[in-house]
Amino acid sequence: MSAADRVAELTATFTAPSLDVAWLLCDRHPADRAAFTVVDSDGRASTLTFGDLAADSHRCARALQGLGVGPGDRVATLMGKGTDLVTVILAIWRLGAVYVPLFTAFAPQAIAPRLEGSGVHVVVVDPDQRHKLDPGPDMPGDPQRRIVVTKTSTSPGDTLLADLVTAESPEPVPAIPTSGDGPLVHMFTSGTTGKPKGVIHPVSYIAGWQVYLEYGLGVTGDSCYWCAADPGWAYGLYSAIVAPLAAGIPSLLLSGGFSPETTWRTLVDHQVTDFTAAPTVYRGLRSSTAPVPQGLRLQRASSAGEPLTPEVNEWAGSTLGLAVHDHFGQTEVGMPLANHHHPELDRPLKTGSMGRPSPGWNLTVLADEKDEPAGPGVLGRVAIDVAASPLMTFRDYQIPGQAGAKFTADGRWYLTGDAGRVDDDGDFFFSSRDDDVIIMAGYRIGPFEIESVLAQHPAVAECSVIGAPDDVRGEVIEAYVVLRDSSDGSPELAAELQMLVKTRYAAHAYPRTIHFIDALPKTPSGKTQRYLLRDRRRIELTTPEPR
């Protein structure tokens, strides 16, 4: 089957006027087939079959139903990766309710607006996360919201999910049909450029992620597949849980946070063939002193969440014996660009490229001054052709009209908010977020290319480049650099980094100032917030010196 035919098939499946989400994700698959391998922090593994998941999610659905959860109601989880999480998620969808994921690294100040903004009816929370929901300055109380703790709780009066499930009948709950347009997930953008916005994904959004799993990641029924991204965010939720469920392909879930030692152990112990993670994971492995183990069986490695800088593949080629394929996506739309692993679409990698349009997507780079293609090699606005992209489901944010600036006036193009270019072969190259483009003395400069050069220096752990106000040039380039050893920061190293950019990128585009800092400001998902660095620098430059 061709990629185009596969897109048509999956689109028809997930856009049907009447469908059963739980059947599509679980009940239609063989009961004895493994759905998830769950690995705890000590390396102990357990298997959850589709039959187990079906039975457990039916009982859990009855428990939630007893709390008043029904079609359209929002149910959130503040839970770690594991059997309980996938069971609760599927139970939510059995009832026609809408899932609201919460990242377990969130503090109350980040949790509260997501609960309020989505109108959550019930929150299911792990015991170690329960304290974050206690009323306080950052967590307004809501008597209408039910808090359900998964197992044990030290808070008096808490409802325990385990008790509710035990008391319920094992009889299946009646299927509640929905449609391709029906709401599936209510989540929020990561806040890279400002306040997070609510996004409601329809059921049809699943089709794009299954296409990505099969063509972008190249996962097959013979793969041992592991997505290390956290399911509190879109990439982890759909790549680690939803798309594998839809495809009936086993997925590995590792409890707990990232560590190089645990990652290496898991890759070897489970003979992982297909691995995908954020660039920070690969950089963490590269920077670690943990020895690379013998016995790796990796065949495909992928990255998404932020641009992949070149030093990762310099390391991966010599250490892993393969290249990490960079992919591009957004909470709103899914994964429209990829350096595909599928044999039908696999191409030689180009340094810095985020790939070509995935099946079901049509993208271009629009000129800055008009809504027409900019032409090969010209920096412009990365855009999706809405009508020519059958996997495109996004129309607006939760607050109607909030997405007006994301579409051109005629509605044809969705503007990703990223600046980039496309070459003669159709490969796309990321430059920066639109707001991050630096205009210095008439030159348009993308921070990413400069950051890619700086990151190749052995002393640099990570960096971010911004445009700072300048009376003569309008803006000048400045770099914020986090060093592997903070004591190495010196004028000599700053000069060395400036020369590196001059010689490897462009003589005019070197950072006029190098700021050595302890950490970059980031969203909870790990994406750098350049706008905070710009704001900080603008204040520094406009604040009078004390007398």
Coordinates of C-alpha atoms in Angstrom, one line a residue:
M1 CA 0.0 0.0 0.0
S2 CA 1.3 3.4 -0.9
A3 CA 1.7 6.2 1.7
A4 CA -1.1 8.1 0.0
D5 CA -3.5 5.1 0.2
R6 CA -2.5 4.5 3.9
V7 CA -3.3 8.2 4.7
A8 CA -6.7 7.8 3.0
E9 CA -7.4 4.6 4.9
L10 CA -6.5 6.0 8.3
T11 CA -8.3 9.3 7.7
A12 CA -11.5 7.4 6.8
T13 CA -11.2 5.3 10.0
F14 CA -10.7 8.2 12.3
T15 CA -13.1 10.7 10.7
A16 CA -16.1 8.3 10.6
P17 CA -19.4 9.9 11.7
S18 CA -19.8 7.3 14.4
L19 CA -17.0 5.4 16.0
D20 CA -15.8 3.9 19.3
V21 CA -12.5 5.2 20.5
A22 CA -11.9 2.4 22.9
W23 CA -12.5 -0.2 20.2
L24 CA -10.1 1.5 17.8
L25 CA -7.4 1.8 20.4
C26 CA -7.8 -1.5 22.3
D27 CA -10.8 -3.8 21.9
R28 CA -10.2 -4.7 18.2
H29 CA -6.6 -6.0 18.9
P30 CA -5.9 -9.6 20.0
A31 CA -6.5 -9.9 23.7
D32 CA -3.2 -11.8 24.3
R33 CA -1.0 -9.3 22.4
A34 CA 1.2 -7.0 24.5
A35 CA 0.1 -3.4 24.6
F36 CA 2.8 -2.1 27.0
T37 CA 5.9 -3.2 28.7
V38 CA 6.2 -1.1 31.9
V39 CA 9.7 -0.8 33.4
D40 CA 10.1 0.5 36.9
S41 CA 13.0 2.6 38.3
D42 CA 14.8 -0.6 39.4
G43 CA 14.6 -2.2 35.9
R44 CA 11.8 -4.6 36.8
A45 CA 9.4 -5.1 33.8
S46 CA 5.7 -6.1 33.6
T47 CA 3.5 -6.7 30.6
L48 CA 0.1 -5.2 30.0
T49 CA -1.9 -7.1 27.3
F50 CA -4.7 -5.6 25.3
G51 CA -7.0 -8.0 27.1
D52 CA -5.8 -6.8 30.5
L53 CA -6.1 -3.2 29.4
A54 CA -9.7 -3.8 28.2
A55 CA -10.8 -5.4 31.4
D56 CA -9.1 -2.9 33.7
S57 CA -10.3 0.1 31.8
H58 CA -13.9 -1.1 31.9
R59 CA -13.8 -1.3 35.7
C60 CA -12.1 2.0 35.9
A61 CA -14.7 3.5 33.6
R62 CA -17.4 2.3 35.9
A63 CA -15.6 3.9 38.8
L64 CA -15.4 7.2 37.0
Q65 CA -19.0 6.9 35.9
G66 CA -19.9 6.6 39.6
L67 CA -18.3 10.0 40.2
G68 CA -20.6 11.5 37.6
V69 CA -18.2 11.5 34.6
G70 CA -20.0 11.4 31.3
P71 CA -19.6 12.4 27.6
G72 CA -17.7 15.7 27.2
D73 CA -16.6 16.0 30.8
R74 CA -13.0 16.8 31.4
V75 CA -10.9 14.4 33.4
A76 CA -7.3 15.2 34.2
T77 CA -4.4 13.0 35.4
L78 CA -1.4 14.0 37.4
M79 CA 0.3 10.6 37.2
G80 CA 3.6 9.0 36.3
K81 CA 4.1 6.6 33.4
G82 CA 2.7 3.2 34.0
T83 CA -0.2 0.7 33.9
D84 CA -2.5 2.9 35.9
L85 CA -2.0 5.9 33.6
V86 CA -2.9 4.1 30.4
T87 CA -5.8 2.4 32.1
V88 CA -7.3 5.7 33.3
I89 CA -6.9 7.3 29.9
L90 CA -8.7 4.5 28.1
A91 CA -11.4 4.5 30.8
I92 CA -12.0 8.3 30.2
W93 CA -12.5 7.6 26.5
R94 CA -14.8 4.7 27.1
L95 CA -17.2 7.2 28.7
G96 CA -16.9 9.7 25.9
A97 CA -15.1 12.1 28.3
V98 CA -12.2 14.3 27.3
Y99 CA -8.7 13.7 28.7
V100 CA -6.6 16.6 30.2
P101 CA -2.9 15.6 30.6
L102 CA -0.9 17.3 33.3
F103 CA 2.9 17.1 33.4
T104 CA 4.1 15.6 36.7
A105 CA 7.0 18.2 36.9
F106 CA 4.4 21.0 37.0
A107 CA 4.1 23.1 40.2
P108 CA 0.7 24.3 41.4
Q109 CA 1.1 27.6 39.6
A110 CA 1.2 25.7 36.3
I111 CA -1.5 23.1 37.2
A112 CA -4.1 25.5 38.4
P113 CA -4.7 27.5 35.2
R114 CA -4.9 24.2 33.2
L115 CA -7.5 22.8 35.5
E116 CA -9.5 26.0 35.5
G117 CA -9.1 26.6 31.8
S118 CA -10.3 23.2 30.8
G119 CA -13.1 23.0 33.4
V120 CA -11.8 19.7 34.8
H121 CA -14.5 17.6 36.6
V122 CA -12.2 15.0 38.1
V123 CA -8.5 14.8 38.7
V124 CA -6.8 11.4 39.1
V125 CA -3.5 11.9 41.0
D126 CA -0.7 9.7 42.2
P127 CA 0.0 9.8 46.0
D128 CA 3.4 11.6 45.5
Q129 CA 1.7 14.3 43.5
R130 CA -1.3 14.8 45.8
H131 CA 0.1 17.8 47.7
K132 CA 0.2 19.9 44.6
L133 CA -3.6 20.0 44.6
D134 CA -4.0 21.3 48.1
P135 CA -5.7 24.7 48.2
G136 CA -3.2 27.6 48.5
P137 CA -2.0 30.8 47.0
D138 CA -1.3 29.1 43.6
M139 CA -4.1 26.5 43.8
P140 CA -7.6 28.0 44.3
G141 CA -10.0 25.5 45.9
D142 CA -12.9 24.2 43.8
P143 CA -15.7 22.4 45.6
Q144 CA -17.1 21.1 42.3
R145 CA -13.8 19.3 41.4
R146 CA -13.3 15.7 42.6
I147 CA -9.8 14.6 43.5
V148 CA -9.2 10.9 43.2
V149 CA -5.9 9.4 44.5
T150 CA -4.8 6.3 42.7
K151 CA -3.8 4.2 45.7
T152 CA -3.0 5.5 49.1
S153 CA -3.3 9.0 50.6
T154 CA -2.4 10.9 53.7
S155 CA -5.0 13.5 53.1
P156 CA -8.1 12.7 55.2
G157 CA -11.3 12.1 53.2
D158 CA -9.6 11.4 49.9
T159 CA -11.3 9.1 47.5
L160 CA -9.1 6.2 46.4
L161 CA -9.4 5.0 42.8
A162 CA -8.2 1.5 43.9
D163 CA -11.2 1.2 46.3
L164 CA -13.7 2.4 43.7
V165 CA -12.4 0.0 41.1
T166 CA -12.5 -3.0 43.5
A167 CA -16.1 -2.2 44.3
E168 CA -17.2 -2.1 40.7
S169 CA -18.7 -4.8 38.5
P170 CA -16.3 -6.3 35.9
E171 CA -19.1 -6.1 33.4
P172 CA -18.2 -4.0 30.4
V173 CA -19.6 -0.5 30.2
P174 CA -21.8 0.1 27.2
A175 CA -19.9 1.7 24.3
I176 CA -20.5 5.4 23.9
P177 CA -20.1 6.4 20.3
T178 CA -18.5 9.6 19.2
S179 CA -17.4 11.0 15.8
G180 CA -14.2 12.1 14.2
D181 CA -15.0 15.6 15.2
G182 CA -15.7 14.6 18.8
P183 CA -13.3 16.0 21.4
L184 CA -10.6 13.6 22.6
V185 CA -7.9 15.6 24.4
H186 CA -7.9 19.1 26.0
M187 CA -4.3 20.2 26.4
F188 CA -2.3 23.4 26.4
T189 CA 0.6 24.7 24.4
S190 CA 4.0 24.7 26.1
G191 CA 4.3 28.4 26.5
T192 CA 7.5 28.8 24.4
T193 CA 6.5 32.3 23.2
G194 CA 4.0 33.3 25.9
K195 CA 1.0 32.2 27.9
P196 CA -0.1 28.6 27.1
K197 CA -3.3 28.3 24.9
G198 CA -5.9 25.7 25.2
V199 CA -6.1 23.2 22.3
I200 CA -8.9 20.6 21.9
H201 CA -7.8 17.7 19.8
P202 CA -10.6 15.8 17.9
V203 CA -10.6 12.0 17.5
S204 CA -9.5 12.4 13.9
Y205 CA -6.2 13.9 15.2
I206 CA -5.1 10.3 16.0
A207 CA -4.8 9.5 12.3
G208 CA -1.9 11.9 11.8
W209 CA 0.0 10.3 14.7
Q210 CA -0.4 6.8 13.4
V211 CA 0.9 8.0 10.0
Y212 CA 3.8 9.5 11.9
L213 CA 4.5 6.3 13.9
E214 CA 4.6 4.2 10.7
Y215 CA 6.3 6.6 8.3
G216 CA 8.2 9.1 10.3
L217 CA 9.4 6.8 13.0
G218 CA 9.3 3.7 10.8
V219 CA 7.9 1.5 13.6
T220 CA 6.5 -1.9 12.6
G221 CA 5.1 -4.9 14.3
D222 CA 8.6 -6.4 14.5
S223 CA 10.0 -3.3 16.4
C224 CA 10.8 -3.1 20.0
Y225 CA 9.7 0.5 20.3
W226 CA 10.4 3.1 23.1
C227 CA 9.3 6.7 23.1
A228 CA 11.0 8.3 26.1
A229 CA 9.0 11.6 25.9
D230 CA 6.7 12.4 28.8
P231 CA 3.0 11.8 28.2
G232 CA 2.2 15.0 30.0
W233 CA 2.9 16.7 26.6
A234 CA 1.5 16.0 23.1
Y235 CA 4.6 14.2 21.7
G236 CA 4.8 11.7 24.6
L237 CA 1.1 11.2 24.9
Y238 CA 0.6 10.4 21.2
S239 CA 3.9 8.8 20.3
A240 CA 4.2 6.7 23.4
I241 CA 0.6 5.8 24.1
V242 CA -2.1 6.7 21.5
A243 CA -0.4 5.9 18.2
P244 CA 0.9 2.5 19.4
L245 CA -2.5 1.6 20.7
A246 CA -4.1 2.6 17.4
A247 CA -1.6 0.5 15.5
G248 CA -1.7 -2.4 17.9
I249 CA 2.1 -2.2 18.4
P250 CA 3.6 -2.8 21.8
S251 CA 5.2 0.3 23.4
L252 CA 7.7 0.5 26.3
L253 CA 7.0 2.9 29.2
L254 CA 9.8 3.7 31.7
S255 CA 8.7 5.0 35.1
G256 CA 10.6 7.9 36.6
G257 CA 12.7 10.6 35.2
F258 CA 15.7 10.6 32.8
S259 CA 19.1 9.4 33.8
P260 CA 21.8 8.2 31.3
E261 CA 22.4 5.0 33.3
T262 CA 18.8 4.0 33.3
T263 CA 18.4 4.9 29.6
W264 CA 21.4 2.8 28.5
R265 CA 20.2 -0.1 30.7
T266 CA 16.7 0.0 29.3
L267 CA 17.9 0.1 25.7
V268 CA 20.0 -3.0 26.3
D269 CA 17.8 -5.0 28.6
H270 CA 14.8 -4.7 26.2
Q271 CA 16.8 -4.8 23.0
V272 CA 15.1 -1.6 21.8
T273 CA 15.2 -1.2 18.0
D274 CA 13.3 2.0 17.6
F275 CA 13.9 4.9 20.0
T276 CA 12.6 8.4 20.0
A277 CA 13.2 11.2 22.5
A278 CA 13.8 14.9 22.9
P279 CA 17.2 16.3 21.9
T280 CA 17.9 16.9 25.6
V281 CA 18.0 13.2 26.1
Y282 CA 20.6 12.6 23.4
R283 CA 22.6 15.6 24.8
G284 CA 22.4 14.1 28.2
L285 CA 23.7 10.7 27.0
R286 CA 26.5 12.5 25.1
S287 CA 27.5 14.6 28.1
S288 CA 27.4 11.7 30.6
T289 CA 30.3 9.9 32.0
A290 CA 28.2 6.7 32.1
P291 CA 29.8 4.1 29.8
V292 CA 28.1 3.1 26.6
P293 CA 27.0 -0.5 27.1
Q294 CA 27.6 -3.4 24.9
G295 CA 24.7 -5.2 23.3
L296 CA 22.7 -2.2 21.8
R297 CA 20.4 -3.2 19.0
L298 CA 19.2 0.2 17.9
Q299 CA 18.1 0.4 14.3
R300 CA 16.3 3.7 14.2
A301 CA 16.7 6.8 16.4
S302 CA 14.5 9.9 16.2
S303 CA 14.2 13.3 17.9
A304 CA 11.4 15.9 18.2
G305 CA 10.4 18.7 20.5
E306 CA 13.1 21.2 19.6
P307 CA 15.7 21.4 16.8
L308 CA 18.4 18.9 16.8
T309 CA 21.8 20.5 16.8
P310 CA 24.6 19.0 14.7
E311 CA 26.8 17.9 17.6
V312 CA 24.3 15.2 18.5
N313 CA 24.7 13.3 15.2
E314 CA 28.5 13.8 15.4
W315 CA 28.3 11.8 18.6
A316 CA 25.6 9.4 17.5
G317 CA 27.5 8.4 14.4
S318 CA 30.5 7.3 16.3
T319 CA 28.7 6.0 19.5
L320 CA 25.5 4.5 18.2
G321 CA 26.6 3.7 14.6
L322 CA 23.5 5.5 13.2
A323 CA 22.1 9.0 12.8
V324 CA 19.3 10.5 14.8
H325 CA 16.5 11.7 12.5
D326 CA 15.1 15.1 13.4
H327 CA 11.3 15.7 13.1
F328 CA 9.1 18.8 13.5
G329 CA 5.7 19.1 15.1
Q330 CA 3.4 21.3 17.2
T331 CA 0.7 20.7 19.8
E332 CA -1.8 22.2 17.4
V333 CA -1.2 20.1 14.3
G334 CA 0.9 17.0 15.1
M335 CA 4.0 16.0 13.1
P336 CA 3.9 17.5 9.6
L337 CA 7.6 17.3 8.8
A338 CA 10.1 14.4 9.3
N339 CA 13.3 12.8 8.2
H340 CA 11.4 9.6 7.6
H341 CA 12.6 6.1 8.5
H342 CA 10.0 4.3 6.4
P343 CA 11.9 2.7 3.4
E344 CA 9.5 4.3 0.9
L345 CA 10.4 7.8 2.2
D346 CA 13.9 7.4 3.7
R347 CA 16.5 9.8 2.2
P348 CA 20.1 10.7 3.1
L349 CA 20.1 13.2 6.0
K350 CA 21.1 16.8 5.6
T351 CA 22.7 18.5 8.5
G352 CA 20.2 20.9 10.1
S353 CA 17.2 19.7 8.1
M354 CA 13.9 18.9 9.9
G355 CA 12.9 16.8 6.9
R356 CA 10.2 16.8 4.2
P357 CA 6.4 16.9 4.5
S358 CA 5.0 13.7 5.9
P359 CA 2.3 11.8 4.0
G360 CA -1.0 13.7 4.4
W361 CA 0.7 17.1 4.7
N362 CA 1.6 19.9 2.3
L363 CA 4.0 22.6 3.4
T364 CA 5.9 25.5 2.0
V365 CA 7.9 28.6 3.0
L366 CA 6.0 31.8 2.4
A367 CA 7.7 35.1 1.7
D368 CA 7.6 37.7 4.5
E369 CA 5.9 40.4 2.5
K370 CA 3.2 38.3 0.8
D371 CA 1.4 35.0 1.1
E372 CA 3.2 33.3 -1.7
P373 CA 6.1 30.8 -1.8
A374 CA 9.4 32.4 -1.1
G375 CA 11.4 30.2 -3.4
P376 CA 14.2 27.7 -2.7
G377 CA 16.8 28.9 -0.1
V378 CA 14.9 32.0 0.9
L379 CA 14.2 32.6 4.6
G380 CA 10.5 33.0 5.2
R381 CA 7.5 31.7 7.1
V382 CA 6.9 27.9 7.4
A383 CA 3.3 27.3 6.5
I384 CA 0.9 24.4 6.0
D385 CA -1.5 24.3 3.0
V386 CA -4.8 23.6 4.9
A387 CA -6.9 22.3 2.0
A388 CA -4.1 20.1 0.6
S389 CA -3.3 18.5 4.0
P390 CA -5.9 15.9 4.8
L391 CA -4.4 15.2 8.3
M392 CA -4.8 18.9 9.3
T393 CA -7.4 19.1 12.1
F394 CA -6.6 22.4 13.9
R395 CA -9.1 25.2 13.3
D396 CA -8.9 27.4 16.4
Y397 CA -7.8 27.4 20.0
Q398 CA -10.2 26.8 22.9
I399 CA -11.0 30.6 23.0
P400 CA -12.6 31.3 19.6
G401 CA -10.7 33.7 17.5
Q402 CA -7.4 33.3 19.4
A403 CA -5.9 31.5 16.3
G404 CA -6.8 34.3 13.9
A405 CA -3.1 35.3 13.5
K406 CA -2.2 31.6 12.8
F407 CA -3.9 31.7 9.4
T408 CA -3.5 33.9 6.3
A409 CA -6.4 36.2 5.5
D410 CA -7.8 33.8 2.9
G411 CA -7.6 30.8 5.3
R412 CA -5.4 28.8 2.9
W413 CA -2.2 28.8 4.9
Y414 CA -1.7 27.8 8.6
L415 CA 1.4 29.7 9.8
T416 CA 3.4 27.6 12.1
G417 CA 5.1 30.6 13.7
D418 CA 8.5 29.3 12.6
A419 CA 11.0 30.9 10.2
G420 CA 12.9 28.6 7.9
R421 CA 13.8 27.8 4.3
V422 CA 13.3 25.0 1.9
D423 CA 15.9 23.8 -0.6
D424 CA 15.6 22.6 -4.2
D425 CA 15.1 19.0 -3.0
G426 CA 12.2 19.9 -0.8
D427 CA 14.1 19.6 2.5
F428 CA 13.0 22.1 5.2
F429 CA 15.5 23.9 7.5
F430 CA 14.5 25.5 10.7
S431 CA 15.8 29.0 11.5
S432 CA 13.9 30.2 14.5
R433 CA 10.5 31.1 15.8
D434 CA 9.2 34.1 13.8
D435 CA 9.5 36.3 16.8
D436 CA 13.1 35.2 17.3
V437 CA 14.4 36.2 13.9
I438 CA 17.2 38.8 14.3
I439 CA 17.3 41.7 11.9
M440 CA 20.8 43.3 12.1
A441 CA 21.7 46.1 9.7
G442 CA 19.1 44.7 7.2
Y443 CA 20.3 41.1 7.5
R444 CA 17.7 38.5 8.6
I445 CA 19.5 36.0 10.8
G446 CA 18.1 32.9 12.4
P447 CA 19.4 32.1 15.9
F448 CA 19.4 28.3 15.3
E449 CA 22.3 28.3 12.9
I450 CA 24.5 30.3 15.3
E451 CA 23.4 28.1 18.2
S452 CA 24.3 25.0 16.2
V453 CA 27.9 26.3 15.7
L454 CA 28.3 27.3 19.3
A455 CA 27.0 24.0 20.6
Q456 CA 29.9 22.2 18.7
H457 CA 32.4 23.7 21.1
P458 CA 33.4 21.1 23.7
A459 CA 33.0 23.6 26.6
V460 CA 29.4 24.4 25.7
A461 CA 26.6 22.4 27.3
E462 CA 23.8 24.4 25.7
C463 CA 23.2 28.0 24.4
S464 CA 20.6 30.4 23.1
V465 CA 21.0 33.3 20.8
I466 CA 18.9 36.5 20.8
G467 CA 18.8 39.9 19.1
A468 CA 19.5 42.8 21.6
P469 CA 18.5 46.4 20.9
D470 CA 21.3 48.5 19.2
D471 CA 21.1 52.2 18.2
V472 CA 23.1 51.7 15.1
R473 CA 22.2 48.3 13.7
G474 CA 18.7 48.0 15.1
E475 CA 19.7 44.7 16.7
V476 CA 22.9 42.9 17.4
I477 CA 23.5 39.2 18.1
E478 CA 24.1 38.1 21.7
A479 CA 24.6 34.6 23.1
Y480 CA 23.7 33.1 26.4
V481 CA 25.9 30.1 27.1
V482 CA 25.7 27.4 29.7
L483 CA 29.1 25.7 30.1
R484 CA 29.9 22.1 31.1
D485 CA 32.1 23.6 33.8
S486 CA 30.9 27.0 34.9
S487 CA 34.4 27.9 36.1
D488 CA 35.6 27.9 32.5
G489 CA 33.8 31.2 31.7
S490 CA 36.4 33.8 30.7
P491 CA 36.9 36.6 28.2
E492 CA 39.3 34.3 26.3
L493 CA 36.6 31.6 25.9
A494 CA 34.1 34.2 24.8
A495 CA 36.5 35.4 22.1
E496 CA 37.1 31.8 21.1
L497 CA 33.3 31.2 20.7
Q498 CA 33.0 34.4 18.7
M499 CA 35.7 33.3 16.3
L500 CA 34.1 29.9 16.0
V501 CA 31.0 31.5 14.6
K502 CA 32.9 33.8 12.3
T503 CA 34.9 31.0 10.7
R504 CA 32.2 28.3 10.6
Y505 CA 29.0 30.3 9.9
A506 CA 29.5 34.0 8.8
A507 CA 31.8 36.8 9.7
H508 CA 29.0 39.3 10.2
A509 CA 26.8 37.0 12.3
Y510 CA 29.0 36.4 15.4
P511 CA 27.6 37.2 18.9
R512 CA 28.8 40.7 19.9
T513 CA 28.4 39.7 23.5
I514 CA 28.7 36.3 25.2
H515 CA 26.8 35.9 28.5
F516 CA 27.9 32.9 30.6
I517 CA 24.9 31.8 32.7
D518 CA 24.0 28.8 34.9
A519 CA 20.8 27.8 33.1
L520 CA 18.6 28.9 30.3
P521 CA 14.9 29.8 31.0
K522 CA 12.8 26.9 29.8
T523 CA 9.2 25.7 29.7
P524 CA 8.3 22.7 31.8
S525 CA 8.7 20.6 28.7
G526 CA 12.3 21.8 28.3
K527 CA 12.0 24.2 25.4
T528 CA 14.1 27.4 25.7
Q529 CA 12.1 30.6 26.1
R530 CA 14.2 33.1 24.1
Y531 CA 11.6 35.8 24.7
L532 CA 12.5 35.9 28.4
L533 CA 16.2 36.4 27.6
R534 CA 15.2 39.2 25.2
D535 CA 13.1 40.9 27.9
R536 CA 15.8 40.5 30.4
R537 CA 18.4 42.0 28.1
R538 CA 16.1 44.9 27.1
I539 CA 15.6 45.8 30.7
E540 CA 19.4 45.7 31.4
L541 CA 20.1 48.0 28.5
T542 CA 17.4 50.5 29.3
T543 CA 17.9 50.7 33.1
P544 CA 20.1 53.6 34.1
E545 CA 23.3 52.7 36.0
P546 CA 23.0 53.4 39.7
R547 CA 25.0 56.5 40.8

